[in-house]
Amino acid sequence: MRTPTKANLDAHERLKAELRIQGTSLAQISRELGVSDSALTLVGKRMCRSQRIEEALALAVGASPEDLFPDFRREGAIMP
């Protein structure tokens, strides 16, 4: 698992704000996906990867996963 950088933490806060603007939250998306809140937080802070969670977060804010996570290389720890 990676250690989040300040930029990753800032991006996570912007993500949470955008989710609120869109009328949803990390908690609501975690319930919809059937995963823990912490799983979404780990992905949001770029500490680990989950294609399913990245896609759900991107969909919720109206972006592509590549746009939402541009600094995230397509390698590393991947959660199912």
PDB file with SEQRES, HELIX, SHEET and CRYST1 records, atoms N, CA, C and O in Angstrom:
SEQRES   1 A   80  MET ARG THR PRO THR LYS ALA ASN LEU ASP ALA HIS GLU          
SEQRES   2 A   80  ARG LEU LYS ALA GLU LEU ARG ILE GLN GLY THR SER LEU          
SEQRES   3 A   80  ALA GLN ILE SER ARG GLU LEU GLY VAL SER ASP SER ALA          
SEQRES   4 A   80  LEU THR LEU VAL GLY LYS ARG MET CYS ARG SER GLN ARG          
SEQRES   5 A   80  ILE GLU GLU ALA LEU ALA LEU ALA VAL GLY ALA SER PRO          
SEQRES   6 A   80  GLU ASP LEU PHE PRO ASP PHE ARG ARG GLU GLY ALA ILE          
SEQRES   7 A   80  MET PRO                                                      
HELIX    1 AA1 LYS A    6  ILE A   21  1                                  16    
HELIX    2 AA2 LEU A   26  LEU A   33  1                                   8    
HELIX    3 AA3 ASP A   37  GLY A   44  1                                   8    
HELIX    4 AA4 GLN A   51  VAL A   61  1                                  11    
HELIX    5 AA5 PRO A   65  LEU A   68  1                                   4    
CRYST1    1.000    1.000    1.000  90.00  90.00  90.00 P 1           1          
ATOM      1  N   MET A   1       0.847  -1.173   0.000  1.00  0.00           N  
ATOM      2  CA  MET A   1       0.000   0.000   0.000  1.00  0.00           C  
ATOM      3  C   MET A   1       0.892   1.236   0.000  1.00  0.00           C  
ATOM      4  O   MET A   1       1.936   1.264   0.653  1.00  0.00           O  
ATOM      5  N   ARG A   2       0.477   2.233  -0.723  1.00  0.00           N  
ATOM      6  CA  ARG A   2       1.247   3.468  -0.860  1.00  0.00           C  
ATOM      7  C   ARG A   2       0.923   4.444   0.265  1.00  0.00           C  
ATOM      8  O   ARG A   2      -0.125   4.346   0.905  1.00  0.00           O  
ATOM      9  N   THR A   3       1.824   5.376   0.497  1.00  0.00           N  
ATOM     10  CA  THR A   3       1.590   6.459   1.440  1.00  0.00           C  
ATOM     11  C   THR A   3       1.076   7.651   0.643  1.00  0.00           C  
ATOM     12  O   THR A   3       1.677   8.023  -0.365  1.00  0.00           O  
ATOM     13  N   PRO A   4      -0.033   8.258   1.081  1.00  0.00           N  
ATOM     14  CA  PRO A   4      -0.564   9.379   0.304  1.00  0.00           C  
ATOM     15  C   PRO A   4       0.324  10.618   0.436  1.00  0.00           C  
ATOM     16  O   PRO A   4       0.881  10.895   1.498  1.00  0.00           O  
ATOM     17  N   THR A   5       0.438  11.340  -0.648  1.00  0.00           N  
ATOM     18  CA  THR A   5       1.159  12.606  -0.644  1.00  0.00           C  
ATOM     19  C   THR A   5       0.178  13.729  -0.317  1.00  0.00           C  
ATOM     20  O   THR A   5      -1.032  13.504  -0.276  1.00  0.00           O  
ATOM     21  N   LYS A   6       0.683  14.915  -0.088  1.00  0.00           N  
ATOM     22  CA  LYS A   6      -0.205  16.051   0.154  1.00  0.00           C  
ATOM     23  C   LYS A   6      -1.116  16.263  -1.052  1.00  0.00           C  
ATOM     24  O   LYS A   6      -2.299  16.562  -0.895  1.00  0.00           O  
ATOM     25  N   ALA A   7      -0.573  16.112  -2.235  1.00  0.00           N  
ATOM     26  CA  ALA A   7      -1.390  16.273  -3.445  1.00  0.00           C  
ATOM     27  C   ALA A   7      -2.508  15.230  -3.481  1.00  0.00           C  
ATOM     28  O   ALA A   7      -3.634  15.544  -3.867  1.00  0.00           O  
ATOM     29  N   ASN A   8      -2.205  13.991  -3.082  1.00  0.00           N  
ATOM     30  CA  ASN A   8      -3.232  12.943  -3.046  1.00  0.00           C  
ATOM     31  C   ASN A   8      -4.308  13.285  -2.028  1.00  0.00           C  
ATOM     32  O   ASN A   8      -5.495  13.102  -2.296  1.00  0.00           O  
ATOM     33  N   LEU A   9      -3.907  13.776  -0.872  1.00  0.00           N  
ATOM     34  CA  LEU A   9      -4.874  14.144   0.168  1.00  0.00           C  
ATOM     35  C   LEU A   9      -5.731  15.322  -0.280  1.00  0.00           C  
ATOM     36  O   LEU A   9      -6.934  15.349  -0.022  1.00  0.00           O  
ATOM     37  N   ASP A  10      -5.118  16.294  -0.949  1.00  0.00           N  
ATOM     38  CA  ASP A  10      -5.876  17.426  -1.476  1.00  0.00           C  
ATOM     39  C   ASP A  10      -6.882  16.965  -2.529  1.00  0.00           C  
ATOM     40  O   ASP A  10      -8.026  17.422  -2.546  1.00  0.00           O  
ATOM     41  N   ALA A  11      -6.449  16.057  -3.408  1.00  0.00           N  
ATOM     42  CA  ALA A  11      -7.341  15.529  -4.443  1.00  0.00           C  
ATOM     43  C   ALA A  11      -8.506  14.778  -3.813  1.00  0.00           C  
ATOM     44  O   ALA A  11      -9.632  14.846  -4.307  1.00  0.00           O  
ATOM     45  N   HIS A  12      -8.240  14.064  -2.728  1.00  0.00           N  
ATOM     46  CA  HIS A  12      -9.301  13.328  -2.025  1.00  0.00           C  
ATOM     47  C   HIS A  12     -10.327  14.303  -1.444  1.00  0.00           C  
ATOM     48  O   HIS A  12     -11.530  14.055  -1.523  1.00  0.00           O  
ATOM     49  N   GLU A  13      -9.865  15.394  -0.871  1.00  0.00           N  
ATOM     50  CA  GLU A  13     -10.782  16.405  -0.323  1.00  0.00           C  
ATOM     51  C   GLU A  13     -11.609  17.048  -1.431  1.00  0.00           C  
ATOM     52  O   GLU A  13     -12.798  17.309  -1.249  1.00  0.00           O  
ATOM     53  N   ARG A  14     -10.979  17.307  -2.586  1.00  0.00           N  
ATOM     54  CA  ARG A  14     -11.726  17.856  -3.725  1.00  0.00           C  
ATOM     55  C   ARG A  14     -12.767  16.851  -4.215  1.00  0.00           C  
ATOM     56  O   ARG A  14     -13.882  17.229  -4.575  1.00  0.00           O  
ATOM     57  N   LEU A  15     -12.396  15.562  -4.228  1.00  0.00           N  
ATOM     58  CA  LEU A  15     -13.338  14.514  -4.627  1.00  0.00           C  
ATOM     59  C   LEU A  15     -14.546  14.505  -3.697  1.00  0.00           C  
ATOM     60  O   LEU A  15     -15.684  14.453  -4.164  1.00  0.00           O  
ATOM     61  N   LYS A  16     -14.313  14.554  -2.396  1.00  0.00           N  
ATOM     62  CA  LYS A  16     -15.429  14.553  -1.437  1.00  0.00           C  
ATOM     63  C   LYS A  16     -16.316  15.776  -1.634  1.00  0.00           C  
ATOM     64  O   LYS A  16     -17.541  15.677  -1.552  1.00  0.00           O  
ATOM     65  N   ALA A  17     -15.706  16.925  -1.892  1.00  0.00           N  
ATOM     66  CA  ALA A  17     -16.490  18.134  -2.136  1.00  0.00           C  
ATOM     67  C   ALA A  17     -17.331  17.995  -3.400  1.00  0.00           C  
ATOM     68  O   ALA A  17     -18.503  18.372  -3.409  1.00  0.00           O  
ATOM     69  N   GLU A  18     -16.744  17.459  -4.462  1.00  0.00           N  
ATOM     70  CA  GLU A  18     -17.484  17.265  -5.714  1.00  0.00           C  
ATOM     71  C   GLU A  18     -18.629  16.271  -5.521  1.00  0.00           C  
ATOM     72  O   GLU A  18     -19.711  16.454  -6.080  1.00  0.00           O  
ATOM     73  N   LEU A  19     -18.396  15.226  -4.737  1.00  0.00           N  
ATOM     74  CA  LEU A  19     -19.466  14.274  -4.454  1.00  0.00           C  
ATOM     75  C   LEU A  19     -20.619  14.968  -3.732  1.00  0.00           C  
ATOM     76  O   LEU A  19     -21.784  14.721  -4.046  1.00  0.00           O  
ATOM     77  N   ARG A  20     -20.305  15.833  -2.767  1.00  0.00           N  
ATOM     78  CA  ARG A  20     -21.354  16.576  -2.054  1.00  0.00           C  
ATOM     79  C   ARG A  20     -22.127  17.463  -3.017  1.00  0.00           C  
ATOM     80  O   ARG A  20     -23.352  17.548  -2.933  1.00  0.00           O  
ATOM     81  N   ILE A  21     -21.426  18.122  -3.931  1.00  0.00           N  
ATOM     82  CA  ILE A  21     -22.079  18.971  -4.927  1.00  0.00           C  
ATOM     83  C   ILE A  21     -23.037  18.138  -5.780  1.00  0.00           C  
ATOM     84  O   ILE A  21     -24.120  18.597  -6.141  1.00  0.00           O  
ATOM     85  N   GLN A  22     -22.623  16.905  -6.097  1.00  0.00           N  
ATOM     86  CA  GLN A  22     -23.449  16.014  -6.921  1.00  0.00           C  
ATOM     87  C   GLN A  22     -24.557  15.336  -6.110  1.00  0.00           C  
ATOM     88  O   GLN A  22     -25.363  14.590  -6.665  1.00  0.00           O  
ATOM     89  N   GLY A  23     -24.599  15.595  -4.796  1.00  0.00           N  
ATOM     90  CA  GLY A  23     -25.667  15.047  -3.959  1.00  0.00           C  
ATOM     91  C   GLY A  23     -25.407  13.647  -3.455  1.00  0.00           C  
ATOM     92  O   GLY A  23     -26.352  12.925  -3.137  1.00  0.00           O  
ATOM     93  N   THR A  24     -24.167  13.246  -3.375  1.00  0.00           N  
ATOM     94  CA  THR A  24     -23.836  11.919  -2.878  1.00  0.00           C  
ATOM     95  C   THR A  24     -22.631  12.019  -1.946  1.00  0.00           C  
ATOM     96  O   THR A  24     -22.178  13.118  -1.627  1.00  0.00           O  
ATOM     97  N   SER A  25     -22.121  10.887  -1.518  1.00  0.00           N  
ATOM     98  CA  SER A  25     -20.983  10.865  -0.604  1.00  0.00           C  
ATOM     99  C   SER A  25     -20.236   9.551  -0.756  1.00  0.00           C  
ATOM    100  O   SER A  25     -20.722   8.609  -1.383  1.00  0.00           O  
ATOM    101  N   LEU A  26     -19.050   9.504  -0.175  1.00  0.00           N  
ATOM    102  CA  LEU A  26     -18.293   8.248  -0.168  1.00  0.00           C  
ATOM    103  C   LEU A  26     -19.098   7.155   0.524  1.00  0.00           C  
ATOM    104  O   LEU A  26     -19.118   6.013   0.066  1.00  0.00           O  
ATOM    105  N   ALA A  27     -19.763   7.500   1.625  1.00  0.00           N  
ATOM    106  CA  ALA A  27     -20.542   6.505   2.368  1.00  0.00           C  
ATOM    107  C   ALA A  27     -21.675   5.938   1.518  1.00  0.00           C  
ATOM    108  O   ALA A  27     -21.921   4.732   1.528  1.00  0.00           O  
ATOM    109  N   GLN A  28     -22.356   6.802   0.789  1.00  0.00           N  
ATOM    110  CA  GLN A  28     -23.461   6.331  -0.052  1.00  0.00           C  
ATOM    111  C   GLN A  28     -22.950   5.421  -1.167  1.00  0.00           C  
ATOM    112  O   GLN A  28     -23.556   4.388  -1.454  1.00  0.00           O  
ATOM    113  N   ILE A  29     -21.848   5.798  -1.790  1.00  0.00           N  
ATOM    114  CA  ILE A  29     -21.292   4.969  -2.863  1.00  0.00           C  
ATOM    115  C   ILE A  29     -20.801   3.639  -2.297  1.00  0.00           C  
ATOM    116  O   ILE A  29     -20.966   2.602  -2.939  1.00  0.00           O  
ATOM    117  N   SER A  30     -20.206   3.651  -1.112  1.00  0.00           N  
ATOM    118  CA  SER A  30     -19.739   2.394  -0.518  1.00  0.00           C  
ATOM    119  C   SER A  30     -20.903   1.460  -0.261  1.00  0.00           C  
ATOM    120  O   SER A  30     -20.787   0.253  -0.471  1.00  0.00           O  
ATOM    121  N   ARG A  31     -22.034   2.006   0.194  1.00  0.00           N  
ATOM    122  CA  ARG A  31     -23.223   1.162   0.414  1.00  0.00           C  
ATOM    123  C   ARG A  31     -23.719   0.587  -0.906  1.00  0.00           C  
ATOM    124  O   ARG A  31     -24.072  -0.590  -0.978  1.00  0.00           O  
ATOM    125  N   GLU A  32     -23.748   1.406  -1.946  1.00  0.00           N  
ATOM    126  CA  GLU A  32     -24.209   0.952  -3.265  1.00  0.00           C  
ATOM    127  C   GLU A  32     -23.318  -0.156  -3.814  1.00  0.00           C  
ATOM    128  O   GLU A  32     -23.805  -1.095  -4.445  1.00  0.00           O  
ATOM    129  N   LEU A  33     -22.004  -0.048  -3.573  1.00  0.00           N  
ATOM    130  CA  LEU A  33     -21.065  -1.052  -4.070  1.00  0.00           C  
ATOM    131  C   LEU A  33     -20.935  -2.250  -3.147  1.00  0.00           C  
ATOM    132  O   LEU A  33     -20.415  -3.291  -3.551  1.00  0.00           O  
ATOM    133  N   GLY A  34     -21.400  -2.116  -1.915  1.00  0.00           N  
ATOM    134  CA  GLY A  34     -21.263  -3.204  -0.960  1.00  0.00           C  
ATOM    135  C   GLY A  34     -19.844  -3.369  -0.444  1.00  0.00           C  
ATOM    136  O   GLY A  34     -19.402  -4.484  -0.165  1.00  0.00           O  
ATOM    137  N   VAL A  35     -19.127  -2.249  -0.319  1.00  0.00           N  
ATOM    138  CA  VAL A  35     -17.761  -2.269   0.199  1.00  0.00           C  
ATOM    139  C   VAL A  35     -17.691  -1.327   1.394  1.00  0.00           C  
ATOM    140  O   VAL A  35     -18.614  -0.550   1.635  1.00  0.00           O  
ATOM    141  N   SER A  36     -16.607  -1.397   2.130  1.00  0.00           N  
ATOM    142  CA  SER A  36     -16.454  -0.545   3.306  1.00  0.00           C  
ATOM    143  C   SER A  36     -16.139   0.892   2.901  1.00  0.00           C  
ATOM    144  O   SER A  36     -15.615   1.151   1.817  1.00  0.00           O  
ATOM    145  N   ASP A  37     -16.473   1.820   3.799  1.00  0.00           N  
ATOM    146  CA  ASP A  37     -16.125   3.223   3.580  1.00  0.00           C  
ATOM    147  C   ASP A  37     -14.618   3.377   3.425  1.00  0.00           C  
ATOM    148  O   ASP A  37     -14.137   4.176   2.622  1.00  0.00           O  
ATOM    149  N   SER A  38     -13.879   2.591   4.216  1.00  0.00           N  
ATOM    150  CA  SER A  38     -12.422   2.717   4.173  1.00  0.00           C  
ATOM    151  C   SER A  38     -11.860   2.289   2.818  1.00  0.00           C  
ATOM    152  O   SER A  38     -10.820   2.799   2.401  1.00  0.00           O  
ATOM    153  N   ALA A  39     -12.519   1.375   2.130  1.00  0.00           N  
ATOM    154  CA  ALA A  39     -12.056   0.975   0.798  1.00  0.00           C  
ATOM    155  C   ALA A  39     -12.106   2.166  -0.156  1.00  0.00           C  
ATOM    156  O   ALA A  39     -11.175   2.384  -0.931  1.00  0.00           O  
ATOM    157  N   LEU A  40     -13.194   2.937  -0.099  1.00  0.00           N  
ATOM    158  CA  LEU A  40     -13.294   4.119  -0.957  1.00  0.00           C  
ATOM    159  C   LEU A  40     -12.273   5.168  -0.559  1.00  0.00           C  
ATOM    160  O   LEU A  40     -11.706   5.839  -1.421  1.00  0.00           O  
ATOM    161  N   THR A  41     -12.033   5.319   0.731  1.00  0.00           N  
ATOM    162  CA  THR A  41     -11.038   6.281   1.202  1.00  0.00           C  
ATOM    163  C   THR A  41      -9.647   5.901   0.716  1.00  0.00           C  
ATOM    164  O   THR A  41      -8.885   6.765   0.283  1.00  0.00           O  
ATOM    165  N   LEU A  42      -9.308   4.612   0.782  1.00  0.00           N  
ATOM    166  CA  LEU A  42      -7.995   4.163   0.320  1.00  0.00           C  
ATOM    167  C   LEU A  42      -7.798   4.449  -1.164  1.00  0.00           C  
ATOM    168  O   LEU A  42      -6.722   4.878  -1.581  1.00  0.00           O  
ATOM    169  N   VAL A  43      -8.829   4.213  -1.952  1.00  0.00           N  
ATOM    170  CA  VAL A  43      -8.746   4.492  -3.387  1.00  0.00           C  
ATOM    171  C   VAL A  43      -8.716   5.997  -3.620  1.00  0.00           C  
ATOM    172  O   VAL A  43      -7.932   6.483  -4.436  1.00  0.00           O  
ATOM    173  N   GLY A  44      -9.566   6.738  -2.909  1.00  0.00           N  
ATOM    174  CA  GLY A  44      -9.619   8.190  -3.068  1.00  0.00           C  
ATOM    175  C   GLY A  44      -8.317   8.873  -2.715  1.00  0.00           C  
ATOM    176  O   GLY A  44      -7.961   9.884  -3.319  1.00  0.00           O  
ATOM    177  N   LYS A  45      -7.595   8.328  -1.732  1.00  0.00           N  
ATOM    178  CA  LYS A  45      -6.304   8.887  -1.330  1.00  0.00           C  
ATOM    179  C   LYS A  45      -5.145   8.314  -2.141  1.00  0.00           C  
ATOM    180  O   LYS A  45      -3.982   8.615  -1.870  1.00  0.00           O  
ATOM    181  N   ARG A  46      -5.466   7.484  -3.139  1.00  0.00           N  
ATOM    182  CA  ARG A  46      -4.479   6.859  -4.028  1.00  0.00           C  
ATOM    183  C   ARG A  46      -3.518   5.948  -3.279  1.00  0.00           C  
ATOM    184  O   ARG A  46      -2.351   5.818  -3.650  1.00  0.00           O  
ATOM    185  N   MET A  47      -4.020   5.319  -2.221  1.00  0.00           N  
ATOM    186  CA  MET A  47      -3.192   4.398  -1.455  1.00  0.00           C  
ATOM    187  C   MET A  47      -3.254   2.989  -2.026  1.00  0.00           C  
ATOM    188  O   MET A  47      -2.328   2.200  -1.833  1.00  0.00           O  
ATOM    189  N   CYS A  48      -4.337   2.665  -2.727  1.00  0.00           N  
ATOM    190  CA  CYS A  48      -4.453   1.393  -3.436  1.00  0.00           C  
ATOM    191  C   CYS A  48      -5.428   1.571  -4.588  1.00  0.00           C  
ATOM    192  O   CYS A  48      -6.016   2.639  -4.758  1.00  0.00           O  
ATOM    193  N   ARG A  49      -5.594   0.516  -5.379  1.00  0.00           N  
ATOM    194  CA  ARG A  49      -6.377   0.588  -6.610  1.00  0.00           C  
ATOM    195  C   ARG A  49      -7.561  -0.355  -6.564  1.00  0.00           C  
ATOM    196  O   ARG A  49      -7.475  -1.438  -5.985  1.00  0.00           O  
ATOM    197  N   SER A  50      -8.643   0.041  -7.157  1.00  0.00           N  
ATOM    198  CA  SER A  50      -9.781  -0.820  -7.438  1.00  0.00           C  
ATOM    199  C   SER A  50     -10.480  -0.229  -8.652  1.00  0.00           C  
ATOM    200  O   SER A  50     -11.039   0.866  -8.592  1.00  0.00           O  
ATOM    201  N   GLN A  51     -10.441  -0.955  -9.734  1.00  0.00           N  
ATOM    202  CA  GLN A  51     -11.056  -0.455 -10.964  1.00  0.00           C  
ATOM    203  C   GLN A  51     -12.542  -0.178 -10.740  1.00  0.00           C  
ATOM    204  O   GLN A  51     -13.063   0.835 -11.209  1.00  0.00           O  
ATOM    205  N   ARG A  52     -13.219  -1.068 -10.030  1.00  0.00           N  
ATOM    206  CA  ARG A  52     -14.663  -0.903  -9.794  1.00  0.00           C  
ATOM    207  C   ARG A  52     -14.948   0.366  -8.989  1.00  0.00           C  
ATOM    208  O   ARG A  52     -15.879   1.104  -9.309  1.00  0.00           O  
ATOM    209  N   ILE A  53     -14.160   0.622  -7.955  1.00  0.00           N  
ATOM    210  CA  ILE A  53     -14.367   1.809  -7.130  1.00  0.00           C  
ATOM    211  C   ILE A  53     -13.987   3.062  -7.905  1.00  0.00           C  
ATOM    212  O   ILE A  53     -14.707   4.058  -7.849  1.00  0.00           O  
ATOM    213  N   GLU A  54     -12.873   3.032  -8.624  1.00  0.00           N  
ATOM    214  CA  GLU A  54     -12.468   4.191  -9.438  1.00  0.00           C  
ATOM    215  C   GLU A  54     -13.558   4.547 -10.438  1.00  0.00           C  
ATOM    216  O   GLU A  54     -13.879   5.721 -10.618  1.00  0.00           O  
ATOM    217  N   GLU A  55     -14.129   3.536 -11.091  1.00  0.00           N  
ATOM    218  CA  GLU A  55     -15.189   3.785 -12.073  1.00  0.00           C  
ATOM    219  C   GLU A  55     -16.436   4.357 -11.408  1.00  0.00           C  
ATOM    220  O   GLU A  55     -17.064   5.262 -11.958  1.00  0.00           O  
ATOM    221  N   ALA A  56     -16.806   3.842 -10.231  1.00  0.00           N  
ATOM    222  CA  ALA A  56     -17.989   4.335  -9.524  1.00  0.00           C  
ATOM    223  C   ALA A  56     -17.792   5.788  -9.081  1.00  0.00           C  
ATOM    224  O   ALA A  56     -18.709   6.600  -9.203  1.00  0.00           O  
ATOM    225  N   LEU A  57     -16.618   6.116  -8.575  1.00  0.00           N  
ATOM    226  CA  LEU A  57     -16.343   7.488  -8.158  1.00  0.00           C  
ATOM    227  C   LEU A  57     -16.368   8.428  -9.350  1.00  0.00           C  
ATOM    228  O   LEU A  57     -16.940   9.515  -9.276  1.00  0.00           O  
ATOM    229  N   ALA A  58     -15.750   8.013 -10.446  1.00  0.00           N  
ATOM    230  CA  ALA A  58     -15.727   8.836 -11.652  1.00  0.00           C  
ATOM    231  C   ALA A  58     -17.140   9.064 -12.182  1.00  0.00           C  
ATOM    232  O   ALA A  58     -17.494  10.185 -12.550  1.00  0.00           O  
ATOM    233  N   LEU A  59     -17.937   8.019 -12.221  1.00  0.00           N  
ATOM    234  CA  LEU A  59     -19.317   8.142 -12.686  1.00  0.00           C  
ATOM    235  C   LEU A  59     -20.099   9.117 -11.806  1.00  0.00           C  
ATOM    236  O   LEU A  59     -20.881   9.923 -12.310  1.00  0.00           O  
ATOM    237  N   ALA A  60     -19.887   9.043 -10.504  1.00  0.00           N  
ATOM    238  CA  ALA A  60     -20.615   9.893  -9.562  1.00  0.00           C  
ATOM    239  C   ALA A  60     -20.316  11.374  -9.753  1.00  0.00           C  
ATOM    240  O   ALA A  60     -21.169  12.219  -9.479  1.00  0.00           O  
ATOM    241  N   VAL A  61     -19.106  11.698 -10.223  1.00  0.00           N  
ATOM    242  CA  VAL A  61     -18.751  13.103 -10.425  1.00  0.00           C  
ATOM    243  C   VAL A  61     -18.759  13.501 -11.899  1.00  0.00           C  
ATOM    244  O   VAL A  61     -18.405  14.631 -12.238  1.00  0.00           O  
ATOM    245  N   GLY A  62     -19.156  12.589 -12.768  1.00  0.00           N  
ATOM    246  CA  GLY A  62     -19.267  12.900 -14.191  1.00  0.00           C  
ATOM    247  C   GLY A  62     -17.935  13.020 -14.900  1.00  0.00           C  
ATOM    248  O   GLY A  62     -17.757  13.873 -15.770  1.00  0.00           O  
ATOM    249  N   ALA A  63     -17.000  12.161 -14.525  1.00  0.00           N  
ATOM    250  CA  ALA A  63     -15.669  12.184 -15.143  1.00  0.00           C  
ATOM    251  C   ALA A  63     -15.290  10.769 -15.550  1.00  0.00           C  
ATOM    252  O   ALA A  63     -15.976   9.807 -15.206  1.00  0.00           O  
ATOM    253  N   SER A  64     -14.207  10.654 -16.275  1.00  0.00           N  
ATOM    254  CA  SER A  64     -13.673   9.325 -16.564  1.00  0.00           C  
ATOM    255  C   SER A  64     -12.686   8.976 -15.455  1.00  0.00           C  
ATOM    256  O   SER A  64     -12.146   9.875 -14.811  1.00  0.00           O  
ATOM    257  N   PRO A  65     -12.442   7.686 -15.218  1.00  0.00           N  
ATOM    258  CA  PRO A  65     -11.439   7.319 -14.212  1.00  0.00           C  
ATOM    259  C   PRO A  65     -10.069   7.920 -14.512  1.00  0.00           C  
ATOM    260  O   PRO A  65      -9.341   8.295 -13.593  1.00  0.00           O  
ATOM    261  N   GLU A  66      -9.715   8.012 -15.795  1.00  0.00           N  
ATOM    262  CA  GLU A  66      -8.424   8.584 -16.174  1.00  0.00           C  
ATOM    263  C   GLU A  66      -8.355  10.071 -15.831  1.00  0.00           C  
ATOM    264  O   GLU A  66      -7.301  10.574 -15.443  1.00  0.00           O  
ATOM    265  N   ASP A  67      -9.483  10.774 -15.976  1.00  0.00           N  
ATOM    266  CA  ASP A  67      -9.512  12.196 -15.627  1.00  0.00           C  
ATOM    267  C   ASP A  67      -9.497  12.392 -14.116  1.00  0.00           C  
ATOM    268  O   ASP A  67      -8.866  13.320 -13.609  1.00  0.00           O  
ATOM    269  N   LEU A  68     -10.194  11.515 -13.402  1.00  0.00           N  
ATOM    270  CA  LEU A  68     -10.279  11.654 -11.952  1.00  0.00           C  
ATOM    271  C   LEU A  68      -8.990  11.249 -11.260  1.00  0.00           C  
ATOM    272  O   LEU A  68      -8.635  11.816 -10.227  1.00  0.00           O  
ATOM    273  N   PHE A  69      -8.287  10.272 -11.819  1.00  0.00           N  
ATOM    274  CA  PHE A  69      -7.047   9.768 -11.238  1.00  0.00           C  
ATOM    275  C   PHE A  69      -5.895   9.887 -12.236  1.00  0.00           C  
ATOM    276  O   PHE A  69      -5.279   8.877 -12.576  1.00  0.00           O  
ATOM    277  N   PRO A  70      -5.586  11.105 -12.716  1.00  0.00           N  
ATOM    278  CA  PRO A  70      -4.577  11.249 -13.770  1.00  0.00           C  
ATOM    279  C   PRO A  70      -3.164  10.896 -13.326  1.00  0.00           C  
ATOM    280  O   PRO A  70      -2.335  10.494 -14.144  1.00  0.00           O  
ATOM    281  N   ASP A  71      -2.890  11.042 -12.049  1.00  0.00           N  
ATOM    282  CA  ASP A  71      -1.541  10.792 -11.551  1.00  0.00           C  
ATOM    283  C   ASP A  71      -1.326   9.346 -11.160  1.00  0.00           C  
ATOM    284  O   ASP A  71      -0.237   8.968 -10.729  1.00  0.00           O  
ATOM    285  N   PHE A  72      -2.363   8.535 -11.310  1.00  0.00           N  
ATOM    286  CA  PHE A  72      -2.302   7.150 -10.856  1.00  0.00           C  
ATOM    287  C   PHE A  72      -1.871   6.255 -11.999  1.00  0.00           C  
ATOM    288  O   PHE A  72      -2.601   6.099 -12.978  1.00  0.00           O  
ATOM    289  N   ARG A  73      -0.706   5.673 -11.886  1.00  0.00           N  
ATOM    290  CA  ARG A  73      -0.236   4.746 -12.910  1.00  0.00           C  
ATOM    291  C   ARG A  73      -1.100   3.497 -12.887  1.00  0.00           C  
ATOM    292  O   ARG A  73      -1.627   3.122 -11.839  1.00  0.00           O  
ATOM    293  N   ARG A  74      -1.243   2.876 -13.990  1.00  0.00           N  
ATOM    294  CA  ARG A  74      -2.064   1.670 -14.097  1.00  0.00           C  
ATOM    295  C   ARG A  74      -1.301   0.435 -13.638  1.00  0.00           C  
ATOM    296  O   ARG A  74      -1.354  -0.616 -14.277  1.00  0.00           O  
ATOM    297  N   GLU A  75      -0.603   0.574 -12.538  1.00  0.00           N  
ATOM    298  CA  GLU A  75       0.149  -0.540 -11.969  1.00  0.00           C  
ATOM    299  C   GLU A  75       0.080  -0.421 -10.455  1.00  0.00           C  
ATOM    300  O   GLU A  75      -0.383   0.596  -9.940  1.00  0.00           O  
ATOM    301  N   GLY A  76       0.516  -1.406  -9.758  1.00  0.00           N  
ATOM    302  CA  GLY A  76       0.538  -1.335  -8.303  1.00  0.00           C  
ATOM    303  C   GLY A  76      -0.548  -2.196  -7.685  1.00  0.00           C  
ATOM    304  O   GLY A  76      -1.139  -3.048  -8.348  1.00  0.00           O  
ATOM    305  N   ALA A  77      -0.798  -1.962  -6.413  1.00  0.00           N  
ATOM    306  CA  ALA A  77      -1.757  -2.764  -5.662  1.00  0.00           C  
ATOM    307  C   ALA A  77      -3.172  -2.527  -6.185  1.00  0.00           C  
ATOM    308  O   ALA A  77      -3.624  -1.387  -6.287  1.00  0.00           O  
ATOM    309  N   ILE A  78      -3.852  -3.598  -6.508  1.00  0.00           N  
ATOM    310  CA  ILE A  78      -5.212  -3.507  -7.025  1.00  0.00           C  
ATOM    311  C   ILE A  78      -6.128  -4.340  -6.133  1.00  0.00           C  
ATOM    312  O   ILE A  78      -5.882  -5.526  -5.916  1.00  0.00           O  
ATOM    313  N   MET A  79      -7.182  -3.715  -5.617  1.00  0.00           N  
ATOM    314  CA  MET A  79      -8.182  -4.422  -4.844  1.00  0.00           C  
ATOM    315  C   MET A  79      -9.251  -4.926  -5.813  1.00  0.00           C  
ATOM    316  O   MET A  79      -9.479  -4.301  -6.849  1.00  0.00           O  
ATOM    317  N   PRO A  80      -9.898  -6.023  -5.502  1.00  0.00           N  
ATOM    318  CA  PRO A  80     -10.956  -6.506  -6.398  1.00  0.00           C  
ATOM    319  C   PRO A  80     -12.152  -5.581  -6.458  1.00  0.00           C  
ATOM    320  O   PRO A  80     -13.115  -5.862  -7.171  1.00  0.00           O  
TER     321      PRO A  80                                                      
END                                                                             
